[in-house]
Coordinates of C-alpha atoms and ligand atoms in Angstrom, one line a residue:
X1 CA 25.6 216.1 225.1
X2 CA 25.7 212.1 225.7
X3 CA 26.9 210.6 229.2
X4 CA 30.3 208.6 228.4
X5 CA 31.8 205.7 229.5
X6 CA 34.0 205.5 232.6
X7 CA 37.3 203.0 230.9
X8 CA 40.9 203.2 232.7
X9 CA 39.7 206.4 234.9
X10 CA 38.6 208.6 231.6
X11 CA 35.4 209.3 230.3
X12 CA 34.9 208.3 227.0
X13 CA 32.5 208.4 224.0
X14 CA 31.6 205.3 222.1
X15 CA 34.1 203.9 219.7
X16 CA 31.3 204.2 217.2
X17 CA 30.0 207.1 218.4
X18 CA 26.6 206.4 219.1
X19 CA 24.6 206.8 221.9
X20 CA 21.1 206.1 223.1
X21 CA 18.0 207.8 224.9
X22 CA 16.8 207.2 228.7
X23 CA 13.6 208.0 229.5
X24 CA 11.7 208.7 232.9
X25 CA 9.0 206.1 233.2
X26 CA 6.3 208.3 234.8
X27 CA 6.5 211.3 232.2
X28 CA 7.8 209.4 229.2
X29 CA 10.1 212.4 229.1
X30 CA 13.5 211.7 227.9
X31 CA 16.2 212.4 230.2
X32 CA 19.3 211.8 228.7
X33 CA 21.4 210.1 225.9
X34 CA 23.9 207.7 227.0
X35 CA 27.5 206.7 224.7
X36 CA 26.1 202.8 223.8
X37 CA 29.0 200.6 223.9
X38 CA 29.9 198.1 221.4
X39 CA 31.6 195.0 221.5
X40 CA 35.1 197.0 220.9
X41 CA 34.3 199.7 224.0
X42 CA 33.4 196.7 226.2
X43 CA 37.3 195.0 224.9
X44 CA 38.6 198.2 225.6
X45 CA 37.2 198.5 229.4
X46 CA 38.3 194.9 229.8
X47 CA 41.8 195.4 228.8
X48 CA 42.0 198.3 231.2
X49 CA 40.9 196.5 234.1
X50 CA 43.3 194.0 232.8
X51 CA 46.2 196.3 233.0
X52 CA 45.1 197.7 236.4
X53 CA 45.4 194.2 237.8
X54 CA 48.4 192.9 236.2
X55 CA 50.6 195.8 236.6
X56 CA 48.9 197.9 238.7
X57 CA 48.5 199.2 242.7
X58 CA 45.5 198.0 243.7
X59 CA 45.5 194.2 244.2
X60 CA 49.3 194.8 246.1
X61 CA 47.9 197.5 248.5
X62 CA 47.2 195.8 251.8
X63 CA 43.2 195.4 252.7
X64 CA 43.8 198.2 255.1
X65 CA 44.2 200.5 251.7
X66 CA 42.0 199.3 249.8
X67 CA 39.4 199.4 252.6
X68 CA 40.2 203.6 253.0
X69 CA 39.0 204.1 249.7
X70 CA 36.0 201.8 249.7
X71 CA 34.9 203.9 252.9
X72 CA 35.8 207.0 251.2
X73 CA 33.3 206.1 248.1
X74 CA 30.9 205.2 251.0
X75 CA 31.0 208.7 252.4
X76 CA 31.0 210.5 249.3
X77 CA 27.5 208.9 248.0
X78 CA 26.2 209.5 251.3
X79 CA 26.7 213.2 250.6
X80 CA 25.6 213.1 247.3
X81 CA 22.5 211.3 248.8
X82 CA 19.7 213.6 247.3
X83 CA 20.9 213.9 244.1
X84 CA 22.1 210.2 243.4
X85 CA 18.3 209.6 244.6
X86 CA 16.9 212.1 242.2
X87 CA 18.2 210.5 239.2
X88 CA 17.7 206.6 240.6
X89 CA 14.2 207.5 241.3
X90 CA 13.5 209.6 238.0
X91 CA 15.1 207.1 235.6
X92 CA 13.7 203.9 236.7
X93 CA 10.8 205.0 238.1
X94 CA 10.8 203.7 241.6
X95 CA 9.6 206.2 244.4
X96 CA 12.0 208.9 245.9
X97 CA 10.9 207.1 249.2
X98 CA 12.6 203.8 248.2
X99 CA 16.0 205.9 246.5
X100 CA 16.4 207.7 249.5
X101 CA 15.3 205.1 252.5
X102 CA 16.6 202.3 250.2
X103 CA 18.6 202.4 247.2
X104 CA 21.0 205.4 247.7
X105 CA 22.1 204.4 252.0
X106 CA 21.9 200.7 250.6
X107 CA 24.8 201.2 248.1
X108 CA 26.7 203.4 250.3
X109 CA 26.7 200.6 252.6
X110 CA 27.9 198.0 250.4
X111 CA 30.9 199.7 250.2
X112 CA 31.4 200.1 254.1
X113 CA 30.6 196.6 254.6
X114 CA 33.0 195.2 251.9
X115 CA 35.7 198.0 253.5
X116 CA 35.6 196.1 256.7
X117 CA 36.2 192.9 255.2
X118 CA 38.9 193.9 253.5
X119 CA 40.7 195.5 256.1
X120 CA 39.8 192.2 258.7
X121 CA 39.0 189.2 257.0
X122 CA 42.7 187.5 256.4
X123 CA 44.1 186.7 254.0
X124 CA 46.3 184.0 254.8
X125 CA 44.4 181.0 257.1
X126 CA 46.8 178.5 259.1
X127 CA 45.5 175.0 258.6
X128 CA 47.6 173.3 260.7
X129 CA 50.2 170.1 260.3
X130 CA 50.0 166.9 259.2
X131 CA 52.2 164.2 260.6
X132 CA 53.6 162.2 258.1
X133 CA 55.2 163.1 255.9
X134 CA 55.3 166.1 258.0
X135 CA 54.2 168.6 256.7
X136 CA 52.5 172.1 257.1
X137 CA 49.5 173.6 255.6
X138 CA 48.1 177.4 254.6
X139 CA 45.6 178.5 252.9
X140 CA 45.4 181.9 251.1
X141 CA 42.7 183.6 249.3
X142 CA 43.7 185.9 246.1
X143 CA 41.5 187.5 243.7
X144 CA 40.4 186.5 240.6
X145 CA 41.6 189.3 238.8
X146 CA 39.2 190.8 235.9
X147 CA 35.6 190.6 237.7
X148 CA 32.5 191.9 234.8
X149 CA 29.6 192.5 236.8
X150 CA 25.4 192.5 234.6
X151 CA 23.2 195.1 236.2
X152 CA 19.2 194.3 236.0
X153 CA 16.7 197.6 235.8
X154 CA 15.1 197.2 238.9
X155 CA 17.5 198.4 241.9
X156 CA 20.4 200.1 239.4
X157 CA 22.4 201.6 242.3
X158 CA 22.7 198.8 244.7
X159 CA 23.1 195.6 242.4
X160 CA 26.2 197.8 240.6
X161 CA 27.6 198.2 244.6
X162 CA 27.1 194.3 245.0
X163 CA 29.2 193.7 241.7
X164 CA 31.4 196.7 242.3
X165 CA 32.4 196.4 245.9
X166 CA 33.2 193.2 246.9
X167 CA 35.2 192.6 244.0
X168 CA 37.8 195.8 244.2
X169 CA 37.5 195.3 247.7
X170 CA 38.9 191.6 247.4
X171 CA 41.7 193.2 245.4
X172 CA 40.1 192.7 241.8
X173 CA 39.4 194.7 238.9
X174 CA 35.9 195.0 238.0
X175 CA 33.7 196.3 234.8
X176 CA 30.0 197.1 235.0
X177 CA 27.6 197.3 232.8
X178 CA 24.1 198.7 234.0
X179 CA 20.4 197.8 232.4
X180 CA 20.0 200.1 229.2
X181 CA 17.0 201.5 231.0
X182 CA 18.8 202.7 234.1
X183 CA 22.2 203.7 233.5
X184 CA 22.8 207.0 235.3
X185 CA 23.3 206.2 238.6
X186 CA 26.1 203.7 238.0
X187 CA 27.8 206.5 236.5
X188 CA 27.3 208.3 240.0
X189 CA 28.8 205.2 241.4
X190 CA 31.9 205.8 239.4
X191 CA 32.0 209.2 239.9
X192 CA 32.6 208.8 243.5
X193 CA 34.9 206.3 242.7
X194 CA 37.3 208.0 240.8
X195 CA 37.1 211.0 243.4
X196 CA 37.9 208.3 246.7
X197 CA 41.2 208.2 244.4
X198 CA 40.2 204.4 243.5
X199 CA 43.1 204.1 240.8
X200 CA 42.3 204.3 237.0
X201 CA 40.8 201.0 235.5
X202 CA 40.0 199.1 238.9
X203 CA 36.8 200.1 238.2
X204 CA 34.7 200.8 234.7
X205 CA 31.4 201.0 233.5
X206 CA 30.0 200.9 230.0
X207 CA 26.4 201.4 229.2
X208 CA 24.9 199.7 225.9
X209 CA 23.0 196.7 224.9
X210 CA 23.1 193.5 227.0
X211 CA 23.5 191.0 223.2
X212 CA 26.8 193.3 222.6
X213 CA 28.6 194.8 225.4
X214 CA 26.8 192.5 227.8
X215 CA 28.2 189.1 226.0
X216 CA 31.2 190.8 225.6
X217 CA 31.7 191.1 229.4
X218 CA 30.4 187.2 229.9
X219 CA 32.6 186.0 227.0
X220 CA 35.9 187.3 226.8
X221 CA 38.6 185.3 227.9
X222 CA 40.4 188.1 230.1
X223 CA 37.0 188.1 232.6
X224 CA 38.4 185.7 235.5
X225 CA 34.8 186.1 236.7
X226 CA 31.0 187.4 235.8
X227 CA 28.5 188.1 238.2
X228 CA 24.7 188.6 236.8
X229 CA 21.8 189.5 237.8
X230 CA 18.7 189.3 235.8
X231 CA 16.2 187.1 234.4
X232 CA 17.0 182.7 234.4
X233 CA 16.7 182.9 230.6
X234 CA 19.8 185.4 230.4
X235 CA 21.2 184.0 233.1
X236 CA 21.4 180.7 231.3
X237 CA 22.6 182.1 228.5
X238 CA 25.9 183.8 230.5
X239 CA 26.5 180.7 231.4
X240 CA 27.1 179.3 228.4
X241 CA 29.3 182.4 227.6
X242 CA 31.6 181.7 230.4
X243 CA 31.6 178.4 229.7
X244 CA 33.9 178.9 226.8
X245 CA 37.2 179.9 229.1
X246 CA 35.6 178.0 232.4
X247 CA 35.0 181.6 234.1
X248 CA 34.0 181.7 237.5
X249 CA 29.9 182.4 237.2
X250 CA 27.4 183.8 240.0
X251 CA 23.9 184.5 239.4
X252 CA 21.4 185.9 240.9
X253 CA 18.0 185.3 238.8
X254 CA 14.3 184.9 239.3
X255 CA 11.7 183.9 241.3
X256 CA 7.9 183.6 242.5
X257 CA 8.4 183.3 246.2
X258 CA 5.7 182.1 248.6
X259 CA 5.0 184.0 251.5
X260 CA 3.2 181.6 254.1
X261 CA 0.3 183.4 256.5
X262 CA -0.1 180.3 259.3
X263 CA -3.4 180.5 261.5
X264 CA -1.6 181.8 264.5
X265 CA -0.1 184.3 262.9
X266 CA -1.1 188.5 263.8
X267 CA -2.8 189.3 261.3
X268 CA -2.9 192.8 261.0
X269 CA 1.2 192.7 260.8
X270 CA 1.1 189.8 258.0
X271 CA -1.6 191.7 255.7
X272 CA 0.7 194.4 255.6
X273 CA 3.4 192.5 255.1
X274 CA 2.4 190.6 252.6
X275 CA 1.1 193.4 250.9
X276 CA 4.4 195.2 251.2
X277 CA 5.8 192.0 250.2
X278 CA 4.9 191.7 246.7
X279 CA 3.6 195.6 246.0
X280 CA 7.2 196.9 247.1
X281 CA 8.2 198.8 244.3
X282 CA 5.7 197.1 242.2
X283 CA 6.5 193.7 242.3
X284 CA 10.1 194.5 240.1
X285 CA 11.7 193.0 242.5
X286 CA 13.5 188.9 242.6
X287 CA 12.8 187.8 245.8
X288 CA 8.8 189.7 246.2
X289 CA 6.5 187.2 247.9
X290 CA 4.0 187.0 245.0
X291 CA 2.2 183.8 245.7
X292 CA 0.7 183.9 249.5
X293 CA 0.1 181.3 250.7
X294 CA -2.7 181.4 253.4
X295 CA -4.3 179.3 256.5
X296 CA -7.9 178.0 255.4
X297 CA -9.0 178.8 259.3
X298 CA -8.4 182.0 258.4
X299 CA -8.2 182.6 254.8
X300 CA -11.7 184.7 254.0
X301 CA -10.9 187.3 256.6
X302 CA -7.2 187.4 255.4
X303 CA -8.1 187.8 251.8
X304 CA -10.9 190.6 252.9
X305 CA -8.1 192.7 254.7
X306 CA -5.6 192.0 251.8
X307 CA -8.0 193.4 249.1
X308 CA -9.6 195.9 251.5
X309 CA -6.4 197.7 251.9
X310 CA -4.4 197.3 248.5
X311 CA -7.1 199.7 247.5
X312 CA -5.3 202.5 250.0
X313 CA -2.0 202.0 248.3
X314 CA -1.0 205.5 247.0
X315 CA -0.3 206.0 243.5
X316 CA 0.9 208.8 241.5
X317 CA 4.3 211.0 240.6
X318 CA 6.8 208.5 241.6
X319 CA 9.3 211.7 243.0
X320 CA 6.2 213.1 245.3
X321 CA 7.5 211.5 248.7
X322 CA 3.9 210.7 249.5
X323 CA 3.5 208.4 246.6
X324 CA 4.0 204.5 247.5
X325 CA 4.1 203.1 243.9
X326 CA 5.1 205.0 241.0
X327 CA 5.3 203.6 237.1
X328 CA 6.7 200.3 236.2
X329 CA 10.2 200.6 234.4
X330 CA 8.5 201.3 231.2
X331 CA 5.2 200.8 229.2
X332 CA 6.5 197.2 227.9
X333 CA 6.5 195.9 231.4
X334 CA 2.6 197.4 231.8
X335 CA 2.1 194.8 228.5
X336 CA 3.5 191.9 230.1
X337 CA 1.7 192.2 233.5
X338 CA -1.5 192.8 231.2
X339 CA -0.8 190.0 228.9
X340 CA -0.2 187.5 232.5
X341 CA -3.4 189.0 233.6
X342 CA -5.1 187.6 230.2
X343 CA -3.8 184.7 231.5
X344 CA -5.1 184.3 234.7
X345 CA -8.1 185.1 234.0
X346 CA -8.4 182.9 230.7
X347 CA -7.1 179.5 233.1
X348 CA -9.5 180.5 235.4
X349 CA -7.9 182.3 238.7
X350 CA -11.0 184.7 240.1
X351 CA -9.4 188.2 240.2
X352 CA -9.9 190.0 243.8
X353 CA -8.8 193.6 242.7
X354 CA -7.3 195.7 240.0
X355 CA -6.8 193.9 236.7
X356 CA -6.8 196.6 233.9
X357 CA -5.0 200.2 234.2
X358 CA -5.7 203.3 235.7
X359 CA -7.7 205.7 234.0
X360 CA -7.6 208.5 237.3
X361 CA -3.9 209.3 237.4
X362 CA -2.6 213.1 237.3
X363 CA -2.6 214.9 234.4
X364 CA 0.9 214.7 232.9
X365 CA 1.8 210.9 233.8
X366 CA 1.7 208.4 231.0
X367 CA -0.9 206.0 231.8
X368 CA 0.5 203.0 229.8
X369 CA 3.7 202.6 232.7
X370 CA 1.3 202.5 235.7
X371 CA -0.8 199.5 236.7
X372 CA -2.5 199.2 240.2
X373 CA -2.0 196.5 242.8
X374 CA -4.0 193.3 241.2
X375 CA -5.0 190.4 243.7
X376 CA -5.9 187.1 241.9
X377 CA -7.3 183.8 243.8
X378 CA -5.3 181.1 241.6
X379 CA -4.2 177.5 241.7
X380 CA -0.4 176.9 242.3
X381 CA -0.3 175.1 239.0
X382 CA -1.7 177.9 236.9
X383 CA 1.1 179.8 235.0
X384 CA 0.1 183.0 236.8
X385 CA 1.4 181.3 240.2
X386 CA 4.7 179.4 238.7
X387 CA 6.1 182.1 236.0
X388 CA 7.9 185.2 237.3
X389 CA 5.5 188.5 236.0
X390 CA 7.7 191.3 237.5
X391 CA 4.6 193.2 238.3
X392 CA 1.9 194.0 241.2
X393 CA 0.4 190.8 240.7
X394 CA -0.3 188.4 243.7
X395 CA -1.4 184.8 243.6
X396 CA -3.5 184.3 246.6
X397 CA -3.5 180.4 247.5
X398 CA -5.4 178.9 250.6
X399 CA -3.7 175.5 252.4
X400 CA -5.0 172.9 254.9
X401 CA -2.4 171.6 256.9
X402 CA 1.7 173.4 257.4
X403 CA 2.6 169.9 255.3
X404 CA 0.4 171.4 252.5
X405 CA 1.8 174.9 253.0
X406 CA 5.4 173.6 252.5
X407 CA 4.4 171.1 249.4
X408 CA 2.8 174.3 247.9
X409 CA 5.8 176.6 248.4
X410 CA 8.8 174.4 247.0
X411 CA 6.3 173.5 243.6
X412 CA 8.4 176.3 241.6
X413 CA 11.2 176.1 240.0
X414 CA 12.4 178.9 241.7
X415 CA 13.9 179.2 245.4
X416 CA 15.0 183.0 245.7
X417 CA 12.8 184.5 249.2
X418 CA 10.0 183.9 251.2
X419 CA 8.1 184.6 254.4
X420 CA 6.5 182.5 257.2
X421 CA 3.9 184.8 259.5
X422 CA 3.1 183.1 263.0
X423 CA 3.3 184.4 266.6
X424 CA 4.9 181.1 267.5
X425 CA 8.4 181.5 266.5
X426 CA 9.3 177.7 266.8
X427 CA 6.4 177.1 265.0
X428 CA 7.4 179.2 262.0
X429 CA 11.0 178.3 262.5
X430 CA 10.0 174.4 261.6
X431 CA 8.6 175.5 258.6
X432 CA 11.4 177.8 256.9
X433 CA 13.6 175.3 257.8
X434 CA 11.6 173.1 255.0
X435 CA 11.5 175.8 252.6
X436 CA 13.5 175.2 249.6
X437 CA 14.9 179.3 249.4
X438 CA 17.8 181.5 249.7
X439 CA 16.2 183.9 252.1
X440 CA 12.9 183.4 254.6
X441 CA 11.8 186.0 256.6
X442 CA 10.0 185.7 259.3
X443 CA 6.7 188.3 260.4
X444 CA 9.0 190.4 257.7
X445 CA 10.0 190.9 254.0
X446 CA 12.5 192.3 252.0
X447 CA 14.8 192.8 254.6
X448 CA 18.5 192.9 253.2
X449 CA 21.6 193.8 255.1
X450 CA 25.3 193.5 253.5
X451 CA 26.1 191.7 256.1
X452 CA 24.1 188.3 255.5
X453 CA 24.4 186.1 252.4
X454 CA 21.7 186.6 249.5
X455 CA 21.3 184.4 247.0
X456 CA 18.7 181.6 245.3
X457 CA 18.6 177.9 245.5
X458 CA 17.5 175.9 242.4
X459 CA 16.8 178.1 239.3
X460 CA 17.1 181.2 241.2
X461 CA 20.9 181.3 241.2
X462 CA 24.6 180.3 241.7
X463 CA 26.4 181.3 244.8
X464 CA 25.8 184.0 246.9
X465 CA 26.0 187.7 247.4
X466 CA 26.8 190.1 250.3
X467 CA 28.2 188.9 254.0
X468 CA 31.3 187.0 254.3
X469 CA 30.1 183.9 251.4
X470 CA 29.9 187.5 249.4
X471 CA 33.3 188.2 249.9
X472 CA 34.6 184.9 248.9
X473 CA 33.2 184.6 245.7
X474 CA 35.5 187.4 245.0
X475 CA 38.5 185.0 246.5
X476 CA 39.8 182.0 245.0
X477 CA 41.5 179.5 247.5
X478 CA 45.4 178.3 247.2
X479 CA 46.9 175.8 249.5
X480 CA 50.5 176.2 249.9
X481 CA 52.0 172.7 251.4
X482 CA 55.0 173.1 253.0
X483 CA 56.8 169.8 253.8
X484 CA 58.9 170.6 257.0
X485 CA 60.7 167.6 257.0
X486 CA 65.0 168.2 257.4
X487 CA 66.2 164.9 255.5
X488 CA 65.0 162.2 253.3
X489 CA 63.2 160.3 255.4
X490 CA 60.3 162.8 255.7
X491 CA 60.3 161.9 251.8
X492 CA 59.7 158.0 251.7
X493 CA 56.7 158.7 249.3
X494 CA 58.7 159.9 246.5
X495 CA 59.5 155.8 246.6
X496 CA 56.2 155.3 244.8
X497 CA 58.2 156.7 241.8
X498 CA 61.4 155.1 242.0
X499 CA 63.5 154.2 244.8
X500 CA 66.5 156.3 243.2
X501 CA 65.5 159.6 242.5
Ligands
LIG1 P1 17.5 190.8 232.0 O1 16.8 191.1 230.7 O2 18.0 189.5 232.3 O3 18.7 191.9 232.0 C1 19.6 192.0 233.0 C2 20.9 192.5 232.5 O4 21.5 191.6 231.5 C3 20.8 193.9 231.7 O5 21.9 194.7 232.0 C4 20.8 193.4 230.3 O6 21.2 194.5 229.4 C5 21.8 192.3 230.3 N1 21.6 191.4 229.2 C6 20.5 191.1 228.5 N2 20.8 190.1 227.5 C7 22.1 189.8 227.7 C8 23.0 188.9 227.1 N3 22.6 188.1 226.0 N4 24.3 188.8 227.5 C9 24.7 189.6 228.5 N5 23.9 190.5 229.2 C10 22.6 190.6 228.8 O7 16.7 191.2 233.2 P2 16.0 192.6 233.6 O8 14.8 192.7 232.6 O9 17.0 193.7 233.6 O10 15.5 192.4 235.1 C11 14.4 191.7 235.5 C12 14.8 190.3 235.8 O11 15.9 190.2 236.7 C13 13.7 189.6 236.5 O12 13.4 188.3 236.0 C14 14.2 189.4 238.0 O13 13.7 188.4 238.7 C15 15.6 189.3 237.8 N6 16.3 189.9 239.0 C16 16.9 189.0 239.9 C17 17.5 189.5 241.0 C18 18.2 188.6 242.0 O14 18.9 189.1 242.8 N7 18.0 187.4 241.9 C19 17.5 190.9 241.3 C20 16.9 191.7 240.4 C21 16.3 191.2 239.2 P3 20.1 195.4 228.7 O15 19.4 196.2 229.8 O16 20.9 196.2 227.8 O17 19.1 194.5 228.0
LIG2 MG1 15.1 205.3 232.3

């Protein structure tokens, strides 16, 4: 029996009726079969949300409301925490560490960060007066209405709790679509929805192919607003999409961020953390610090610990909770990072470690989705260094001078993370204030909380995610003038018309 859709608070099959395998990237095994939505089930779950906010509850209940049954959704994956785990971790093929530690506590807390702001961000913002004419101002944020949200395959659960709860939380209707490759635990997501008593059609999800039911969802002129995230070249793509009705467009999209190891850094804390940095979860991830950037004063003994212990990285059966990197998402990801590896090595970047698949994993995993931690020395200019792989590949570069380090970093068309590693924190402070990014850590990576805005600057993305610039994405701004003036001559300007009206 195939999974089915979640549209207006049923579960439905496919108009067509068709459906479509998902597989667990370690094993190969399949897993499930999923309804695939067309174009028509992706209408349908629009005009549902559409119906939910023109004539229904949600976007009149107060933030207070709306804000119970966020918490309530909250709560409810928390309890369901090992199981929502199991299936994250099994269909995508990250480790049970990261679904439990990460993924699974990471989307239950979306929704209890977006609660609060519903229930105490206001609404309604006095502005003040003017005085002449006199007049006074307010400004109120509303929702957009229909909200479509585009899942990527890398962290399923939480990206569909960025889409999903800020926007219902803001009073919108919202309708997800998850990666074709990890689509289960978005239906989790909706389960827990529709038992927090969320009412039917503020919330839907349809599984099936980006080119159909994705467009769908970027296109149609009933989507006020579409948030993706995903690769730049789809990203673009969306844009054009929404172009079509002037939609409302955020996008969170690639990038080849540069994590920079200064001389005075401790060194022990940045190999690991640069290590952790891009290796996390195999490098799948948009913001991973895959070009290090490295002090020459100390850049042989750097690169020695870097290589020395990538080779104690633990990989294996991706749900063992002693395993730190499982398969990538699937064997065509193995092909890319193997053809970028080509790559390197045919425009000349030295390769440090790994380079070509494991032939010593346990009986019963499918060799061609793994692929160990791989350490190239390369030139910023190479392709290996500038194009996004999505893979355990790091570019190690060294640099001479912080002005050097900076130049290097901001050479990409991207600008999504990075990382600065020093023990002087003025020191590293001056340089991530130079960095041209969305997010730099400092002596840490990949730290996210829903409280803090995430997002990229040039080709990484438009707008932001999470903390209160989250929230208003999902707000559009009205200004109600209120001229307070009691007879005509708090009018004189309608004299620029006529002097008799
Ligand atoms: P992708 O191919 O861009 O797909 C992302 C989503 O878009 C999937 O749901 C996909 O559906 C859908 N899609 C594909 N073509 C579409 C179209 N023409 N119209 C509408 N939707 C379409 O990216 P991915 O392979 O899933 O994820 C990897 C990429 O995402 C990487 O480049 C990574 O950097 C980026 N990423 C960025 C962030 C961030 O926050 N900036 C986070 C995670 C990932 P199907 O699955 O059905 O193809
Ligand atoms: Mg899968």
């Amino acid at each position: 029996m195939a999974e089915k859709l979640f549209i207006g608070g049923e579960w439905v099959d496919a108009q067509a009726g068709e459906t479509f395998p998902t597989y667990a990237p370690s094993t190969g095994e399949k897993i499930a079969d999923l309804a695939k939505a067309g174009r028509e089930d992706a209408q349908r779950a629009i005009q549902a949300a559409r119906d939910a906010f023109d004539n229904g509850p949600w976007p009149r209940m107060s933030g207070k409301e709306r804000a119970e049954r966020l918490r309530k959704v909250a709560e409810l994956i928390n309890a369901k925490s090992a199981e929502i785990s199991e299936i994250e971790a099994r269909d995508g093929g990250g480790t049970m560490k990261k679904a439990m530690f990460a993924d699974v506590p990471g989307g239950a807390s979306s929704f209890a960060f977006f609660a609060d702001c519903a229930e105490n961000t206001a609404d309604v913002e006095d502005r003040g007066t003017n005085p002449f004419p006199a007049a006074e101002s307010i400004v109120r944020r509303e929702p957009y209405g229909v909200c479509s949200g585009i899942i990527p395959w890398n962290f399923p659960f939480i990206m569909a709790s960025w889409k999903m709860a800020p926007a219902i939380a803001a009073g919108n209707t919202s309708v997800i679509k998850p990666a074709s490759f990890t689509s289960l635990s978005a239906l989790e997501m909706a389960k827990c929805v529709q038992e927090a008593d969320i009412p039917p059609g503020v919330v839907n999800v349809v599984t099936g192919p980006g080119g159909s039911a994705g467009e769908e969802l970027a296109q149609h002129p009933s989507v006020d607003k579409v948030a993706f995230t995903g690769s730049t070249e789809v990203g673009r793509r969306i844009m054009q999409l929404a172009s079509g009705t002037v939609k409302k467009v955020t996008l969170e999209l690639g990038g080849k961020s540069a994590n920079i190891v200064l001389d005075d850094a401790d060194l022990d804390l940045a190999a690991a953390g640069v290590l952790f940095g891009t290796f996390f979860h195999n490098g799948q991830v948009c913001e991973s610090g895959t070009r290090a950037l490295i002090s020459r004063n100390i850049y042989d003994e750097f690169v020695g610990m870097l290589v020395e212990r990538a080779g104690k990285i633990v990989i294996g059966d991706n749900m063992d909770m002693a395993t730190d990197l499982g398969p990538l998402v699937s064997p065509s990801q193995v092909d890319t990072v193997e053809r970028y590896v080509k790559l390197g090595l045919d425009e000349g970047a030295k390769l440090l470690c790994g380079g070509s698949k494991l032939t010593d994993l346990p009986a019963g995993l499918d060799a061609n989705a793994f692929y160990p931690p791989t350490i190239f020395e390369a030139d910023n200019s190479m392709k290996i260094a500038q194009e996004e792989i999505f893979g355990p590949v790091l570019c190690v570069i060294p640099f001479d001078s912080d002005d050097e380090a900076i130049k290097l970093a901001n050479d990409s068309i991207y600008g999504l993370g990075g990382g600065v590693w020093s023990k002087d924190a003025d020191h590293a402070q001056r340089v991530a204030a130079e960095m041209q990014t969305g997010t730099v850590w400092i002596n840490d990576y990949h730290m996210i909380t829903p409280a803090q805005p995430f997002g990229g600057y040039k080709q990484s993305g438009v707008g932001r995610e999470l903390g209160d610039y989250g929230y208003n994405e999902y707000r559009q701004v009205k200004h109600v003038w209120r001229n307070t003036a009691t007879d005509r001559s708090g009018y004189m300007h309608f004299a620029a018309l006529s002097g008799n009206i």
